Short mmCIF file of C-alpha atoms and ligand atoms in Angstrom, two decimals:
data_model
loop_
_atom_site.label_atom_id
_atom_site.label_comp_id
_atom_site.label_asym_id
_atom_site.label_seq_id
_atom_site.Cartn_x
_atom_site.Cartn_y
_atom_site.Cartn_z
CA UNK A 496 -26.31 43.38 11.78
CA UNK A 497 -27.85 46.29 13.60
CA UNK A 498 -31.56 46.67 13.53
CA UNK A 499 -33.06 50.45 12.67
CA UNK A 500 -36.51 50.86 12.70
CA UNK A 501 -38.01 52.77 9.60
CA UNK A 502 -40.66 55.22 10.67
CA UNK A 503 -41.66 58.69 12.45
CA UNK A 504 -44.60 57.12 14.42
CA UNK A 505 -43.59 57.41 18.45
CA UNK A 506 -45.69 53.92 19.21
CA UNK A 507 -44.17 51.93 16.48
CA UNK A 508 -40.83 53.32 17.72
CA UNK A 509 -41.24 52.37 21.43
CA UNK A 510 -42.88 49.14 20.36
CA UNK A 511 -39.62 48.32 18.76
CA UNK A 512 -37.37 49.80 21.52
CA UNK A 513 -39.42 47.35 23.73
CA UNK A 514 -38.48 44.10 22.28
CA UNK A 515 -35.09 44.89 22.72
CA UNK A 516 -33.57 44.83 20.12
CA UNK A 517 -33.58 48.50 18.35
CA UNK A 518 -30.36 50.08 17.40
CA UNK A 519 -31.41 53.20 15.57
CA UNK A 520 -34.05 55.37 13.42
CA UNK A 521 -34.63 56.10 10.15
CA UNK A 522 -36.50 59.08 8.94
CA UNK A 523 -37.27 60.57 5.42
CA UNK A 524 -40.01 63.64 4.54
CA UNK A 525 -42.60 60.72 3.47
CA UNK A 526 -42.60 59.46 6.91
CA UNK A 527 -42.47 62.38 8.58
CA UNK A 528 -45.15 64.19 6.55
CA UNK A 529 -47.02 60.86 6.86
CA UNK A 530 -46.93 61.39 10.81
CA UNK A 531 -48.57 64.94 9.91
CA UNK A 532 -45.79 66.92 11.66
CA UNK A 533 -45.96 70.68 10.52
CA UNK A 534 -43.86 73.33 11.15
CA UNK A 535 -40.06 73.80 11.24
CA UNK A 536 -39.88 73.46 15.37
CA UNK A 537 -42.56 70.63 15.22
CA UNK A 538 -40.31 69.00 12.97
CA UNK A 539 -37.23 69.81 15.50
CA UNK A 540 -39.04 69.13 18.07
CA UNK A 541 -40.15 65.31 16.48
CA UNK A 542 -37.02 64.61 15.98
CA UNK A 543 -35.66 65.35 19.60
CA UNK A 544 -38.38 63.03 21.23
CA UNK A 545 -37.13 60.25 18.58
CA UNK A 546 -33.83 60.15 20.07
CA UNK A 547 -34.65 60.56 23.54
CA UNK A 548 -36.65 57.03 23.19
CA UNK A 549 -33.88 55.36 21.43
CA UNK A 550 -30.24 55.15 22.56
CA UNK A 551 -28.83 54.79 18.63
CA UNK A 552 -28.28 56.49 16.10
CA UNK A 553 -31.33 58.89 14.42
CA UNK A 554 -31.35 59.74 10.60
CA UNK A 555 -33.07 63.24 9.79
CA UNK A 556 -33.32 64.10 6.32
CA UNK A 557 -32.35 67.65 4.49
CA UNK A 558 -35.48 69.02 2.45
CA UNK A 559 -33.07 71.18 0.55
CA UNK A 560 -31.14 70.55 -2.77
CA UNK A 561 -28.66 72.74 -2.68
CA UNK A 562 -25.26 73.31 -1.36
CA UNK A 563 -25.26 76.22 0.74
CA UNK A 564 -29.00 75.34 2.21
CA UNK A 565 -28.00 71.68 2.39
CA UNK A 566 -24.93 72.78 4.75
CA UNK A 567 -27.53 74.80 6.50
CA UNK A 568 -29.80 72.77 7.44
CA UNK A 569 -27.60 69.62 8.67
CA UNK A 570 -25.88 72.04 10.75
CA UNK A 571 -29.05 72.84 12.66
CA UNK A 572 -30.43 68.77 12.28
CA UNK A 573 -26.65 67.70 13.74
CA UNK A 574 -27.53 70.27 16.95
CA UNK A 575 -30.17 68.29 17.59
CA UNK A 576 -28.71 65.71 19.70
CA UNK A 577 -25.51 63.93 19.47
CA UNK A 578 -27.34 61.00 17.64
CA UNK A 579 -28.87 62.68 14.91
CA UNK A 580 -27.58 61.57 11.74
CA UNK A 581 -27.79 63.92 8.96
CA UNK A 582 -29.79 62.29 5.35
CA UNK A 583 -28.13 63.21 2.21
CA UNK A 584 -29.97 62.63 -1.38
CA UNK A 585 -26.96 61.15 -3.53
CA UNK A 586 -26.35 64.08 -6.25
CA UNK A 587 -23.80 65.92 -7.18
CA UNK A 588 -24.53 69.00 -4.52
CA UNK A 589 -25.26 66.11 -1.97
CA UNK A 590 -21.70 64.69 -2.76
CA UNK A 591 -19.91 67.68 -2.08
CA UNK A 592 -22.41 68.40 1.31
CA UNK A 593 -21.68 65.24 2.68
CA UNK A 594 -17.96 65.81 2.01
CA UNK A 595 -18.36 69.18 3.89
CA UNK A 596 -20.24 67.29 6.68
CA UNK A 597 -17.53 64.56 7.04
CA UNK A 598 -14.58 66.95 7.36
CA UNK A 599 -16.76 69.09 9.79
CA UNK A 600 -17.50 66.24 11.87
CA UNK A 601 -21.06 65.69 10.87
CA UNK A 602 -22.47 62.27 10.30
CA UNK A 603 -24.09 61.92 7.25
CA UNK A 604 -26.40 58.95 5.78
CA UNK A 605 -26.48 59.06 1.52
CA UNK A 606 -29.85 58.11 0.71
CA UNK A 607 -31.51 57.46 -2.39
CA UNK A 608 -28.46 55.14 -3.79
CA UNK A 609 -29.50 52.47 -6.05
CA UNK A 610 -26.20 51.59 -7.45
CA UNK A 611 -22.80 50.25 -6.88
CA UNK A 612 -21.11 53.68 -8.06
CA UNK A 613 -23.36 55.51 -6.03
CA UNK A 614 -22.09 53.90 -3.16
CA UNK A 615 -18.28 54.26 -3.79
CA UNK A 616 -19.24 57.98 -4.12
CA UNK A 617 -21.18 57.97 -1.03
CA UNK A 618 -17.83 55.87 0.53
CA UNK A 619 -15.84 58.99 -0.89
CA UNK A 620 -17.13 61.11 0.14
CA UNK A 621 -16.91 59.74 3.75
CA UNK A 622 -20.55 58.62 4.76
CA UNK A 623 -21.15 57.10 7.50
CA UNK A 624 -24.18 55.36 6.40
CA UNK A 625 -25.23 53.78 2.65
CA UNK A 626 -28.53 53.65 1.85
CA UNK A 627 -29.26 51.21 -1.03
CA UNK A 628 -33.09 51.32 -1.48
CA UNK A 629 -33.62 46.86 -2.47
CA UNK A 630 -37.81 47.10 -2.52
CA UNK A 631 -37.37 49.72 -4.72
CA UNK A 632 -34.88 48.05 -6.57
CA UNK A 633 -37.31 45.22 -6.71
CA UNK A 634 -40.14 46.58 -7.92
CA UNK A 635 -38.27 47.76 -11.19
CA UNK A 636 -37.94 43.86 -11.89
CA UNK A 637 -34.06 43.99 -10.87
CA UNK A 638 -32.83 42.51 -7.66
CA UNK A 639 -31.99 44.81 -4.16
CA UNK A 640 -29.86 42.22 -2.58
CA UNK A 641 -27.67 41.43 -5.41
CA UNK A 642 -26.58 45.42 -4.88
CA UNK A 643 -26.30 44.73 -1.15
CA UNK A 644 -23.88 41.65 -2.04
CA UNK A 645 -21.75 43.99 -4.86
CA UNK A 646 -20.91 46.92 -2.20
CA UNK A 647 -20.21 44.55 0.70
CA UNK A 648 -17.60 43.55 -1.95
CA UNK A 649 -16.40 46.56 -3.29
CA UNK A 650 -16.38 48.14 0.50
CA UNK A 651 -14.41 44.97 1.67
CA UNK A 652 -11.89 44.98 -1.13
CA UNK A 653 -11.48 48.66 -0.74
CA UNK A 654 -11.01 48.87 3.21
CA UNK A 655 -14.10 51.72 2.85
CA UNK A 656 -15.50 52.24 6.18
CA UNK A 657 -18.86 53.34 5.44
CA UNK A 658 -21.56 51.26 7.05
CA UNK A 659 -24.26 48.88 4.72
CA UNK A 660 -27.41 50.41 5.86
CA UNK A 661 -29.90 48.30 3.77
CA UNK A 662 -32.98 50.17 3.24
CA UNK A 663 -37.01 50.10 1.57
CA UNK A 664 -37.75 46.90 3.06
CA UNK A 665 -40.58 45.11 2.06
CA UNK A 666 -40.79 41.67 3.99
CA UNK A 667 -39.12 39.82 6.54
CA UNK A 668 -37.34 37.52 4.02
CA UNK A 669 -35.38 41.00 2.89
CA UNK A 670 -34.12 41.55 6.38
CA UNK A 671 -32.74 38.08 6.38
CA UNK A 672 -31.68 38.50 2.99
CA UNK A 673 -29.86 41.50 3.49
CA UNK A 674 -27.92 40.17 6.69
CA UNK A 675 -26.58 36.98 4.75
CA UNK A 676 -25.33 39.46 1.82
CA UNK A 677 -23.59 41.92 4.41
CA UNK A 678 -25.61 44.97 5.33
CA UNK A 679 -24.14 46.60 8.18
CA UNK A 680 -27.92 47.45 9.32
CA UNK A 681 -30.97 46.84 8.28
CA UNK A 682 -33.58 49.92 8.15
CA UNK A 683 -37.47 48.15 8.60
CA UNK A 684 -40.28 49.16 8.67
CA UNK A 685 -42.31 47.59 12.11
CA UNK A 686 -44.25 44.63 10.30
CA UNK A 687 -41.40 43.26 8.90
CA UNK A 688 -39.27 43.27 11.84
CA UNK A 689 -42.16 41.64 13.85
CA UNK A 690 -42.42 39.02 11.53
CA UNK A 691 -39.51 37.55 12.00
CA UNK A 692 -41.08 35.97 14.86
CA UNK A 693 -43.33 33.75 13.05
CA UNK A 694 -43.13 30.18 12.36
CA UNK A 695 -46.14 27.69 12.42
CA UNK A 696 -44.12 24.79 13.79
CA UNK A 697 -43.13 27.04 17.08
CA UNK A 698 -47.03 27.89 17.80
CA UNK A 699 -47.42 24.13 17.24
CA UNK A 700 -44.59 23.37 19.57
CA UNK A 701 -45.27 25.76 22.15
CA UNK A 702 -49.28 24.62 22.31
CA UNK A 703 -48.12 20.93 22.94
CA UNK A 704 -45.37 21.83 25.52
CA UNK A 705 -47.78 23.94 27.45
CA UNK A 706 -50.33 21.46 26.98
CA UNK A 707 -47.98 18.33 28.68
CA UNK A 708 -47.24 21.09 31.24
CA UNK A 709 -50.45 21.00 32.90
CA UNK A 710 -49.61 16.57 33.42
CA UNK A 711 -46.88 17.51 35.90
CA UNK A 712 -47.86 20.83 37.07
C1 E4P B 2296 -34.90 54.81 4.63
O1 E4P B 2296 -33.84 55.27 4.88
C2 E4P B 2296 -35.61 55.01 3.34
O2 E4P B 2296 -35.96 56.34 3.19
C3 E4P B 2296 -36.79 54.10 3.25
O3 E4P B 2296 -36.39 52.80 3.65
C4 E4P B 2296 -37.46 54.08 1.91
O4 E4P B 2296 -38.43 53.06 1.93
P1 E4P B 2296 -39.61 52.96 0.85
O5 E4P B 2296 -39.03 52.56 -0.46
O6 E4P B 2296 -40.53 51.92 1.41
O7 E4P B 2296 -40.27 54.32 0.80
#
């Protein structure tokens, strides 16, 4: 399972890339706006310096809801850099843009899925990336991984190529969640990631060791 980080902020993003082990980036207009970027070529330009820090692929969201703009829009967020992956809402105009995308050679990641159907659209319609939103999912009372388990199913019964890109995570225990039910990638915000570090009985472990290390040093 691939690791994206899920964030606009440059020092989360090379804090990441410095443990090693960041495959890609995942944007959307809440993080971005949250970064206070203004401006169409501040917005360009953000997403530029993204992907010259990390060698993976960069998702960069369309703002627009309709066909024609949609087409627009990825067109110019595809120019970017070869990495940029273009972020399309799932709806019915979204459908047919990523369609348009896939058949024009664009990359496309369907966000905003929160179903099983959703995702065999999104598969359709020849995403690259699914984005099933599980905190989300959560925090209507049903369960995120259980989706993350039914399209790893459905997309391994149907041959569908499109990648598991498992995203709104909330805690550590949904990144190792998701990669026992089959997401391709896992999209995390930087605490999360981080905490999979943590476990008492290592700092316990580690204090002794270093602490019989001084009898023979
Ligand atoms: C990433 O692709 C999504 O936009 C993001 O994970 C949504 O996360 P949230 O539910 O925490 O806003």
């Amino acid at each position: 399972m691939k690791f994206f980080l899920d964030t606009a902020n440059l020092d989360q993003i090379k804090e990441a890339h410095d443990l090693g082990v960041l495959d890609g980036i995942t944007t959307n207009p809440s993080l971005m706006a949250k970064e206070g970027i203004k401006g169409h070529d501040a917005v360009m330009g953000h997403y530029k310096t993204i992907c010259e820090i990390v060698d993976g692929d960069v998702s960069a969201e369309v703002i627009s809801v309709d066909l024609a703009t949609m087409i627009e829009e990825g067109k110019a967020l595809s120019a970017i850099h070869p990495n940029i992956v273009v972020k399309v809402p799932m709806t019915r105009d979204g459908v047919k843009a990523m369609k348009w995308f896939t058949d024009n050679g664009i990359r496309t990641n369907c966000t905003l899925v929160f179903s099983a159907g959703q995702a065999i659209l999104a598969a359709k319609a020849g995403a690259a990336y699914v984005s099933p939103f599980i905190g989300r999912i959560d925090d209507t009372g049903w369960d995120g991984v259980q989706l993350i388990e039914q399209i790893a199913k459905i997309y391994s019964v149907q041959g569908f190529e499109t990648q598991i890109l498992a995203a709104s995570i909330r805690n550590s225990n949904h990144i190792v969640q998701c990669a026992e039910a089959g997401a391709n990638v896992c999209t995390t915000p930087l605490a999360p990631l981080l905490g999979l570090l943590n476990h008492p009985l290592t700092d316990i472990g580690l204090a002794k060791f270093i602490e019989d290390a001084k009898k023979f040093k």
